[in-house]
Amino acid sequence: LHSIHKCNLTVLSLGTGSSILSALQDLFWLSKSKVEKQLQIISVLQWVLTFLIMGVACTLILMYILCTDCWAIAALYLAWLVFDWNTPKKGGRRSQWVRNWAIWRYFRDYFPIRLVKTHNLLTTRNYIFGYHPHGIMGLGAFCNFSTEATGVGQKFPGIRPYLATLAGNFRMPILRDYLMSGGICPVNRDSIDYILSKNGSGNAIIIVVGGAAESLNCIPGKNSVTLKNRKGFVKLALQHGADLVPVYSFGENEVFQQVIFEEGSWGRWVQKKFQKHIGFAPCIFHGRGLFSSNTWGLLPYSKPITTVVGEPITIPKTDNPSQREVDFYHGLYVNSLIKLFDKYKSKFGLPETEVLEVN
């Protein structure tokens, strides 16, 4: 009778708006901390699976439905897809409801992930954030700028962040809509031009400058960025008069272990071919297991990631910037990123002697 009475109280508490967390605790006699930990693991697992297989899985499911009695559902979606094809290039279709899902707060707390603001951003300007380093999955970039879990909207009021990622992701059914709901856009010229020139002011495009090439060298304990010959984002900033903002994520490289292939090896050759022709480089990596941190698996290790947004560099608008101008502002950006790293490295667990390697 006592157990029945306790369950009835739980149902009543749900009806009056009590949290799901409290209900699970009452029903399964688990401590609050254990329930929270399981919810954190689930939230991270769903994102890892989204990153790795959602696009392919949704494509295969759609093809299967076309061969069943429910083919009309798939046909309607494909017709909508054709009609909606260019939406990702026009700023996408963000959803504040999705960006504020509770699951992202559990995602944040798993590591935990933190966003540090160092300067105010004017809503009368547009911005290009250079995010470093890439890591394996860019977990800090996603959590900080594609969700509201770390409070980007409160810390930078009036600024709309757009995380730029591979354009190929937006050719995948369902996945494209899921990404757009978080404010994610293709990292191509059409999309960036539209956001910076036809979407008003107060826009911030986050570009993971090192891209796939940088992901091939990310290992715990190493702080290096691929930046020396990455100048396209600077040219875009000049053409649109968008201020450049260096961003460094301390801990991004710590959450996965990766097998690094030496230059000239067959493994690196395969990775570079994929990078050149497909746009991403396949990495051999592992994290922790689903049920134990002492086993290998696809879950990232729960290591803190702290993303520091640096001081904006004012960029003049120049329709046809010369190579000299591009080189000048690129140099300013590199120096600003190094200064940002040096200023905050000791605060987030690195020794004063640590040097940021710029490749």
XYZ file of N, CA, C and O in Angstrom, residues 26-161:
544
model
N 11.708 8.984 -7.905
C 10.717 8.341 -7.034
C 10.380 6.936 -7.513
O 10.250 6.013 -6.720
N 10.219 6.774 -8.831
C 9.775 5.502 -9.374
C 10.849 4.424 -9.314
O 10.558 3.265 -9.080
N 12.066 4.797 -9.536
C 13.130 3.798 -9.644
C 14.107 3.845 -8.471
O 15.114 3.153 -8.478
N 13.822 4.619 -7.459
C 14.625 4.654 -6.259
C 16.108 4.951 -6.571
O 17.019 4.369 -5.990
N 16.344 5.801 -7.567
C 17.705 6.197 -7.908
C 18.009 7.562 -7.300
O 17.117 8.390 -7.155
N 19.251 7.793 -6.981
C 19.622 9.106 -6.481
C 19.546 10.116 -7.618
O 19.674 9.763 -8.798
N 19.364 11.363 -7.255
C 19.242 12.417 -8.250
C 20.498 12.504 -9.110
O 20.416 12.683 -10.330
N 21.659 12.363 -8.496
C 22.914 12.474 -9.247
C 23.051 11.364 -10.277
O 23.550 11.586 -11.383
N 22.600 10.141 -9.941
C 22.692 9.020 -10.887
C 21.752 9.215 -12.066
O 22.103 8.924 -13.205
N 20.551 9.712 -11.785
C 19.598 9.969 -12.867
C 20.144 11.053 -13.800
O 20.091 10.933 -15.023
N 20.692 12.107 -13.213
C 21.262 13.186 -14.019
C 22.398 12.679 -14.891
O 22.510 13.043 -16.063
N 23.251 11.822 -14.330
C 24.378 11.286 -15.090
C 23.891 10.457 -16.272
O 24.440 10.554 -17.375
N 22.855 9.649 -16.057
C 22.319 8.841 -17.156
C 21.704 9.717 -18.240
O 21.870 9.456 -19.439
N 21.012 10.774 -17.835
C 20.441 11.691 -18.813
C 21.533 12.427 -19.591
O 21.394 12.682 -20.791
N 22.630 12.740 -18.923
C 23.760 13.367 -19.607
C 24.346 12.429 -20.660
O 24.638 12.849 -21.784
N 24.517 11.162 -20.289
C 25.070 10.177 -21.231
C 24.153 10.008 -22.434
O 24.605 9.973 -23.585
N 22.844 9.938 -22.186
C 21.875 9.781 -23.280
C 21.926 10.978 -24.213
O 21.897 10.845 -25.440
N 22.020 12.179 -23.643
C 22.027 13.395 -24.460
C 23.257 13.451 -25.358
O 23.167 13.857 -26.518
N 24.414 13.053 -24.829
C 25.639 13.059 -25.631
C 25.608 11.944 -26.664
O 26.026 12.137 -27.818
N 25.087 10.781 -26.276
C 25.021 9.654 -27.203
C 24.170 9.982 -28.419
O 24.545 9.665 -29.560
N 23.031 10.652 -28.206
C 22.174 10.969 -29.350
C 22.881 11.923 -30.308
O 22.712 11.834 -31.520
N 23.696 12.850 -29.769
C 24.406 13.763 -30.657
C 25.516 13.049 -31.422
O 25.712 13.279 -32.614
N 26.233 12.144 -30.766
C 27.289 11.383 -31.446
C 26.693 10.558 -32.586
O 27.243 10.521 -33.689
N 25.563 9.905 -32.326
C 24.910 9.116 -33.369
C 24.395 10.005 -34.497
O 24.441 9.636 -35.672
N 23.908 11.196 -34.132
C 23.487 12.164 -35.147
C 24.660 12.545 -36.031
O 24.561 12.555 -37.262
N 25.784 12.849 -35.412
C 26.994 13.261 -36.124
C 27.484 12.164 -37.066
O 27.903 12.435 -38.199
N 27.429 10.908 -36.606
C 28.036 9.817 -37.363
C 27.108 9.158 -38.380
O 27.543 8.827 -39.484
N 25.832 8.950 -38.011
C 25.010 8.096 -38.874
C 23.631 8.639 -39.246
O 22.951 8.044 -40.082
N 23.187 9.733 -38.665
C 21.807 10.156 -38.895
C 21.519 10.433 -40.364
O 20.470 10.052 -40.888
N 22.436 11.110 -41.058
C 22.208 11.441 -42.457
C 22.029 10.221 -43.326
O 21.064 10.110 -44.096
N 22.949 9.251 -43.194
C 22.875 8.013 -43.986
C 21.644 7.199 -43.587
O 20.931 6.668 -44.444
N 21.390 7.103 -42.269
C 20.255 6.308 -41.786
C 18.928 6.863 -42.305
O 18.063 6.107 -42.766
N 18.756 8.188 -42.265
C 17.506 8.794 -42.741
C 17.339 8.615 -44.246
O 16.224 8.410 -44.732
N 18.428 8.678 -44.984
C 18.365 8.464 -46.436
C 17.910 7.045 -46.741
O 17.040 6.823 -47.599
N 18.477 6.059 -46.052
C 18.111 4.656 -46.272
C 16.660 4.392 -45.871
O 15.934 3.670 -46.568
N 16.234 4.977 -44.752
C 14.843 4.792 -44.305
C 13.875 5.390 -45.315
O 12.832 4.788 -45.638
N 14.208 6.568 -45.849
C 13.344 7.207 -46.839
C 13.239 6.345 -48.102
O 12.147 6.184 -48.669
N 14.354 5.775 -48.535
C 14.351 4.899 -49.714
C 13.509 3.649 -49.448
O 12.781 3.173 -50.330
N 13.599 3.126 -48.228
C 12.813 1.944 -47.878
C 11.317 2.252 -47.897
O 10.508 1.475 -48.421
N 10.945 3.410 -47.321
C 9.522 3.775 -47.279
C 8.955 3.936 -48.685
O 7.784 3.613 -48.943
N 9.769 4.404 -49.612
C 9.322 4.537 -50.998
C 8.928 3.196 -51.612
O 8.150 3.139 -52.578
N 9.449 2.116 -51.053
C 9.166 0.769 -51.572
C 8.069 0.065 -50.789
O 7.834 -1.141 -50.979
N 7.390 0.781 -49.911
C 6.326 0.182 -49.107
C 4.985 0.833 -49.447
O 4.902 1.738 -50.283
N 3.938 0.392 -48.747
C 2.607 0.968 -48.962
C 2.512 2.413 -48.476
O 1.547 3.107 -48.797
N 3.499 2.838 -47.709
C 3.518 4.215 -47.203
C 4.345 5.137 -48.097
O 4.817 6.196 -47.649
N 4.527 4.758 -49.353
C 5.392 5.506 -50.268
C 4.956 6.968 -50.425
O 5.780 7.852 -50.682
N 3.659 7.223 -50.260
C 3.155 8.586 -50.451
C 3.771 9.555 -49.435
O 4.015 10.729 -49.746
N 4.045 9.066 -48.201
C 4.647 9.919 -47.174
C 6.041 10.358 -47.608
O 6.395 11.539 -47.540
N 6.820 9.372 -48.097
C 8.173 9.685 -48.561
C 8.135 10.591 -49.784
O 8.957 11.501 -49.929
N 7.168 10.357 -50.667
C 7.059 11.180 -51.874
C 6.727 12.628 -51.531
O 7.271 13.571 -52.130
N 5.831 12.811 -50.556
C 5.481 14.171 -50.127
C 6.693 14.884 -49.537
O 6.919 16.068 -49.797
N 7.467 14.139 -48.735
C 8.661 14.761 -48.144
C 9.671 15.137 -49.229
O 10.273 16.218 -49.178
N 9.865 14.265 -50.211
C 10.802 14.554 -51.290
C 10.349 15.770 -52.107
O 11.174 16.576 -52.540
N 9.034 15.893 -52.296
C 8.519 17.068 -53.000
C 8.797 18.340 -52.195
O 9.197 19.369 -52.752
N 8.604 18.238 -50.887
C 8.919 19.368 -50.002
C 10.410 19.683 -50.049
O 10.811 20.845 -50.049
N 11.232 18.644 -50.121
C 12.683 18.813 -50.151
C 13.111 19.617 -51.377
O 13.959 20.502 -51.290
N 12.504 19.312 -52.509
C 12.816 20.052 -53.741
C 12.419 21.521 -53.589
O 13.181 22.434 -53.946
N 11.227 21.749 -53.045
C 10.736 23.114 -52.845
C 11.614 23.885 -51.864
O 11.841 25.092 -52.028
N 12.136 23.204 -50.850
C 12.854 23.831 -49.742
C 14.378 23.761 -49.912
O 15.113 24.124 -49.001
N 14.847 23.334 -51.065
C 16.261 23.003 -51.264
C 17.209 24.157 -50.933
O 18.285 23.947 -50.383
N 16.843 25.374 -51.259
C 17.749 26.508 -51.091
C 17.649 27.203 -49.730
O 18.384 28.159 -49.478
N 16.760 26.723 -48.874
C 16.602 27.354 -47.559
C 17.893 27.380 -46.738
O 18.196 28.407 -46.110
N 18.689 26.308 -46.726
C 19.945 26.372 -45.956
C 20.873 27.495 -46.415
O 21.630 28.042 -45.608
N 20.821 27.845 -47.690
C 21.682 28.908 -48.219
C 21.162 30.308 -47.879
O 21.834 31.298 -48.139
N 19.963 30.372 -47.324
C 19.353 31.661 -46.997
C 19.120 31.806 -45.495
O 18.086 32.298 -45.051
N 20.081 31.367 -44.742
C 19.997 31.541 -43.290
C 19.330 30.414 -42.549
O 19.284 30.410 -41.322
N 18.778 29.445 -43.303
C 18.167 28.288 -42.657
C 16.829 28.587 -42.011
O 16.130 29.543 -42.348
N 16.476 27.771 -41.032
C 15.177 27.884 -40.367
C 15.374 27.504 -38.897
O 15.059 26.400 -38.473
N 15.922 28.444 -38.128
C 16.231 28.142 -36.732
C 14.967 28.084 -35.885
O 13.953 28.726 -36.196
N 15.048 27.318 -34.812
C 13.932 27.179 -33.883
C 14.433 27.437 -32.468
O 15.270 26.687 -31.960
N 13.938 28.487 -31.845
C 14.332 28.770 -30.468
C 13.869 27.661 -29.531
O 14.509 27.391 -28.514
N 12.766 27.014 -29.888
C 12.272 25.895 -29.080
C 13.289 24.763 -29.063
O 13.635 24.236 -27.995
N 13.823 24.393 -30.234
C 14.818 23.332 -30.312
C 16.112 23.758 -29.612
O 16.723 22.978 -28.877
N 16.530 24.998 -29.822
C 17.768 25.484 -29.222
C 17.693 25.498 -27.690
O 18.725 25.447 -27.014
N 16.484 25.547 -27.151
C 16.303 25.585 -25.700
C 15.883 24.247 -25.102
O 15.497 24.189 -23.924
N 15.968 23.161 -25.866
C 15.632 21.847 -25.333
C 16.437 21.558 -24.062
O 17.627 21.881 -23.973
N 15.803 20.908 -23.096
C 16.494 20.542 -21.847
C 17.642 19.581 -22.100
O 18.630 19.559 -21.356
N 17.551 18.788 -23.176
C 18.595 17.800 -23.469
C 19.954 18.454 -23.672
O 20.997 17.880 -23.351
N 19.943 19.699 -24.160
C 21.224 20.372 -24.385
C 21.870 20.790 -23.071
O 23.092 20.885 -22.990
N 21.086 21.014 -22.044
C 21.666 21.347 -20.732
C 22.345 20.121 -20.123
O 23.384 20.235 -19.468
N 21.742 18.950 -20.342
C 22.399 17.721 -19.896
C 23.665 17.467 -20.714
O 24.679 17.001 -20.191
N 23.607 17.768 -22.011
C 24.773 17.668 -22.895
C 25.906 18.553 -22.351
O 27.051 18.125 -22.244
N 25.566 19.784 -21.999
C 26.542 20.737 -21.460
C 27.182 20.223 -20.176
O 28.407 20.299 -19.996
N 26.362 19.683 -19.287
C 26.855 19.288 -17.971
C 27.669 18.004 -17.989
O 28.395 17.714 -17.033
N 27.551 17.210 -19.046
C 28.311 15.961 -19.146
C 29.813 16.229 -19.115
O 30.582 15.496 -18.507
N 30.278 17.318 -19.752
C 31.725 17.553 -19.873
C 32.336 18.236 -18.636
O 33.355 17.700 -18.154
N 31.962 19.405 -18.171
C 30.952 20.339 -18.698
C 31.556 21.293 -19.737
O 32.770 21.424 -19.852
N 30.660 21.971 -20.475
C 31.048 22.965 -21.478
C 30.669 24.343 -20.963
O 29.582 24.541 -20.411
N 31.581 25.306 -21.167
C 31.368 26.661 -20.649
C 31.740 27.677 -21.725
O 32.698 27.473 -22.479
N 30.978 28.758 -21.812
C 31.243 29.844 -22.753
C 31.696 31.080 -21.981
O 31.017 31.526 -21.068
N 32.861 31.622 -22.367
C 33.423 32.792 -21.688
C 33.401 33.990 -22.634
O 33.962 33.940 -23.731
N 32.755 35.046 -22.199
C 32.696 36.300 -22.963
C 33.770 37.247 -22.453
O 33.907 37.450 -21.247
N 34.548 37.842 -23.364
C 35.590 38.786 -22.955
C 35.275 40.223 -23.371
O 35.783 41.161 -22.757
N 34.440 40.402 -24.412
C 34.115 41.749 -24.903
C 32.672 41.774 -25.403
O 32.123 40.761 -25.829
N 32.076 42.958 -25.354
C 30.743 43.141 -25.917
C 30.812 43.165 -27.435
O 31.825 43.564 -28.023
N 29.722 42.750 -28.073
C 29.610 42.798 -29.531
C 28.474 43.737 -29.910
O 27.370 43.637 -29.360
N 28.734 44.649 -30.819
C 27.723 45.616 -31.254
C 26.717 44.941 -32.179
O 27.091 44.205 -33.104
N 25.448 45.221 -31.958
C 24.409 44.631 -32.814
C 24.333 45.327 -34.170
O 23.621 44.862 -35.057
N 25.060 46.425 -34.325
C 25.069 47.146 -35.611
C 26.123 46.590 -36.568
O 26.247 47.078 -37.684
N 26.877 45.600 -36.118
C 27.922 44.997 -36.941
C 27.614 43.524 -37.194
O 26.831 42.902 -36.471
N 28.242 42.985 -38.232
C 28.220 41.543 -38.470
C 29.599 40.987 -38.145
O 30.598 41.713 -38.166
N 29.655 39.678 -37.860
C 30.891 39.079 -37.388
C 31.166 37.729 -38.036
O 30.240 36.998 -38.401
N 32.447 37.420 -38.166
C 32.888 36.068 -38.490
C 33.742 35.596 -37.320
O 34.788 36.167 -37.042
N 33.246 34.573 -36.628
C 34.012 33.968 -35.532
C 34.889 32.865 -36.132
O 34.388 31.987 -36.837
N 36.185 32.908 -35.843
C 37.059 31.801 -36.209
C 37.184 30.877 -35.016
O 37.719 31.266 -33.977
N 36.666 29.653 -35.146
C 36.656 28.705 -34.022
C 37.853 27.772 -34.128
O 38.108 27.179 -35.173
N 38.591 27.607 -33.022
C 39.781 26.755 -32.970
C 39.792 26.029 -31.617
O 39.420 26.619 -30.603
N 40.304 24.785 -31.576
C 40.584 23.896 -32.700
C 39.331 23.124 -33.104
O 38.310 23.188 -32.414
N 39.423 22.376 -34.188
C 38.279 21.614 -34.690
C 37.905 20.475 -33.758
O 36.725 20.220 -33.501
N 38.928 19.752 -33.231
C 38.641 18.540 -32.480
C 38.108 17.468 -33.416
O 38.179 17.595 -34.636
N 37.543 16.403 -32.853
C 36.965 15.346 -33.687
C 35.574 15.739 -34.164
O 35.225 15.608 -35.338
N 34.758 16.266 -33.265
C 33.359 16.561 -33.602
C 32.959 18.016 -33.375
O 31.807 18.366 -33.600
N 33.857 18.862 -32.931
C 33.492 20.250 -32.669
C 32.400 20.374 -31.624
O 31.445 21.155 -31.783
N 32.533 19.633 -30.532
C 31.485 19.585 -29.516
C 31.249 20.941 -28.855
O 30.110 21.325 -28.591
N 32.334 21.669 -28.591
C 32.189 22.992 -27.979
C 31.498 23.971 -28.902
O 30.661 24.769 -28.474
N 31.838 23.905 -30.194
C 31.210 24.800 -31.175
C 29.710 24.548 -31.237
O 28.903 25.483 -31.244
N 29.320 23.268 -31.267
C 27.902 22.945 -31.345
C 27.146 23.407 -30.103
O 26.135 24.103 -30.197
N 27.637 23.016 -28.931
C 26.908 23.319 -27.697
C 26.787 24.818 -27.456
O 25.734 25.311 -27.055
N 27.862 25.549 -27.711
C 27.878 26.979 -27.409
C 27.097 27.833 -28.400
O 26.514 28.853 -28.013
N 27.092 27.443 -29.679
C 26.528 28.331 -30.693
C 25.286 27.784 -31.408
O 24.587 28.541 -32.071
N 25.001 26.491 -31.264
C 23.796 25.926 -31.890
C 22.723 25.577 -30.876
O 21.675 25.042 -31.238
N 23.010 25.835 -29.608
C 22.009 25.675 -28.555
C 22.128 26.886 -27.626
O 23.065 27.671 -27.727
N 21.197 26.988 -26.709
C 21.244 28.057 -25.708
C 21.701 27.534 -24.350
O 21.532 28.202 -23.330
N 22.303 26.338 -24.351
C 22.670 25.697 -23.086
C 23.678 26.507 -22.278
O 23.640 26.501 -21.047
N 24.597 27.197 -22.957
C 25.600 27.988 -22.228
C 25.286 29.480 -22.241
O 26.117 30.297 -21.851
N 24.092 29.819 -22.718
C 23.615 31.193 -22.615
C 24.179 32.172 -23.619
O 24.345 33.354 -23.303
N 24.448 31.713 -24.841
C 25.007 32.627 -25.842
C 24.067 33.799 -26.113
O 24.513 34.927 -26.336
N 22.767 33.548 -26.097
C 21.795 34.613 -26.344
C 21.790 35.670 -25.250
O 21.554 36.858 -25.523
N 22.043 35.256 -23.995
C 22.078 36.202 -22.885
C 23.423 36.932 -22.818
O 23.484 38.117 -22.472
N 24.485 36.234 -23.159
C 25.816 36.840 -23.086
C 26.074 37.806 -24.241
O 26.801 38.779 -24.087
N 25.478 37.518 -25.396
C 25.626 38.398 -26.550
C 24.238 38.776 -27.062
O 23.798 38.303 -28.117
N 23.506 39.609 -26.315
C 22.133 39.962 -26.709
C 22.101 40.657 -28.062
O 22.928 41.517 -28.363
N 21.142 40.248 -28.882
C 20.984 40.858 -30.196
C 21.867 40.260 -31.275
O 21.784 40.665 -32.438
N 22.690 39.270 -30.922
C 23.574 38.612 -31.893
C 22.991 37.243 -32.242
O 22.672 36.449 -31.355
N 22.855 36.966 -33.547
C 22.341 35.676 -34.013
C 23.511 34.817 -34.498
O 24.104 35.111 -35.549
N 23.856 33.747 -33.766
C 24.975 32.900 -34.192
C 24.549 31.863 -35.229
O 23.476 31.265 -35.121
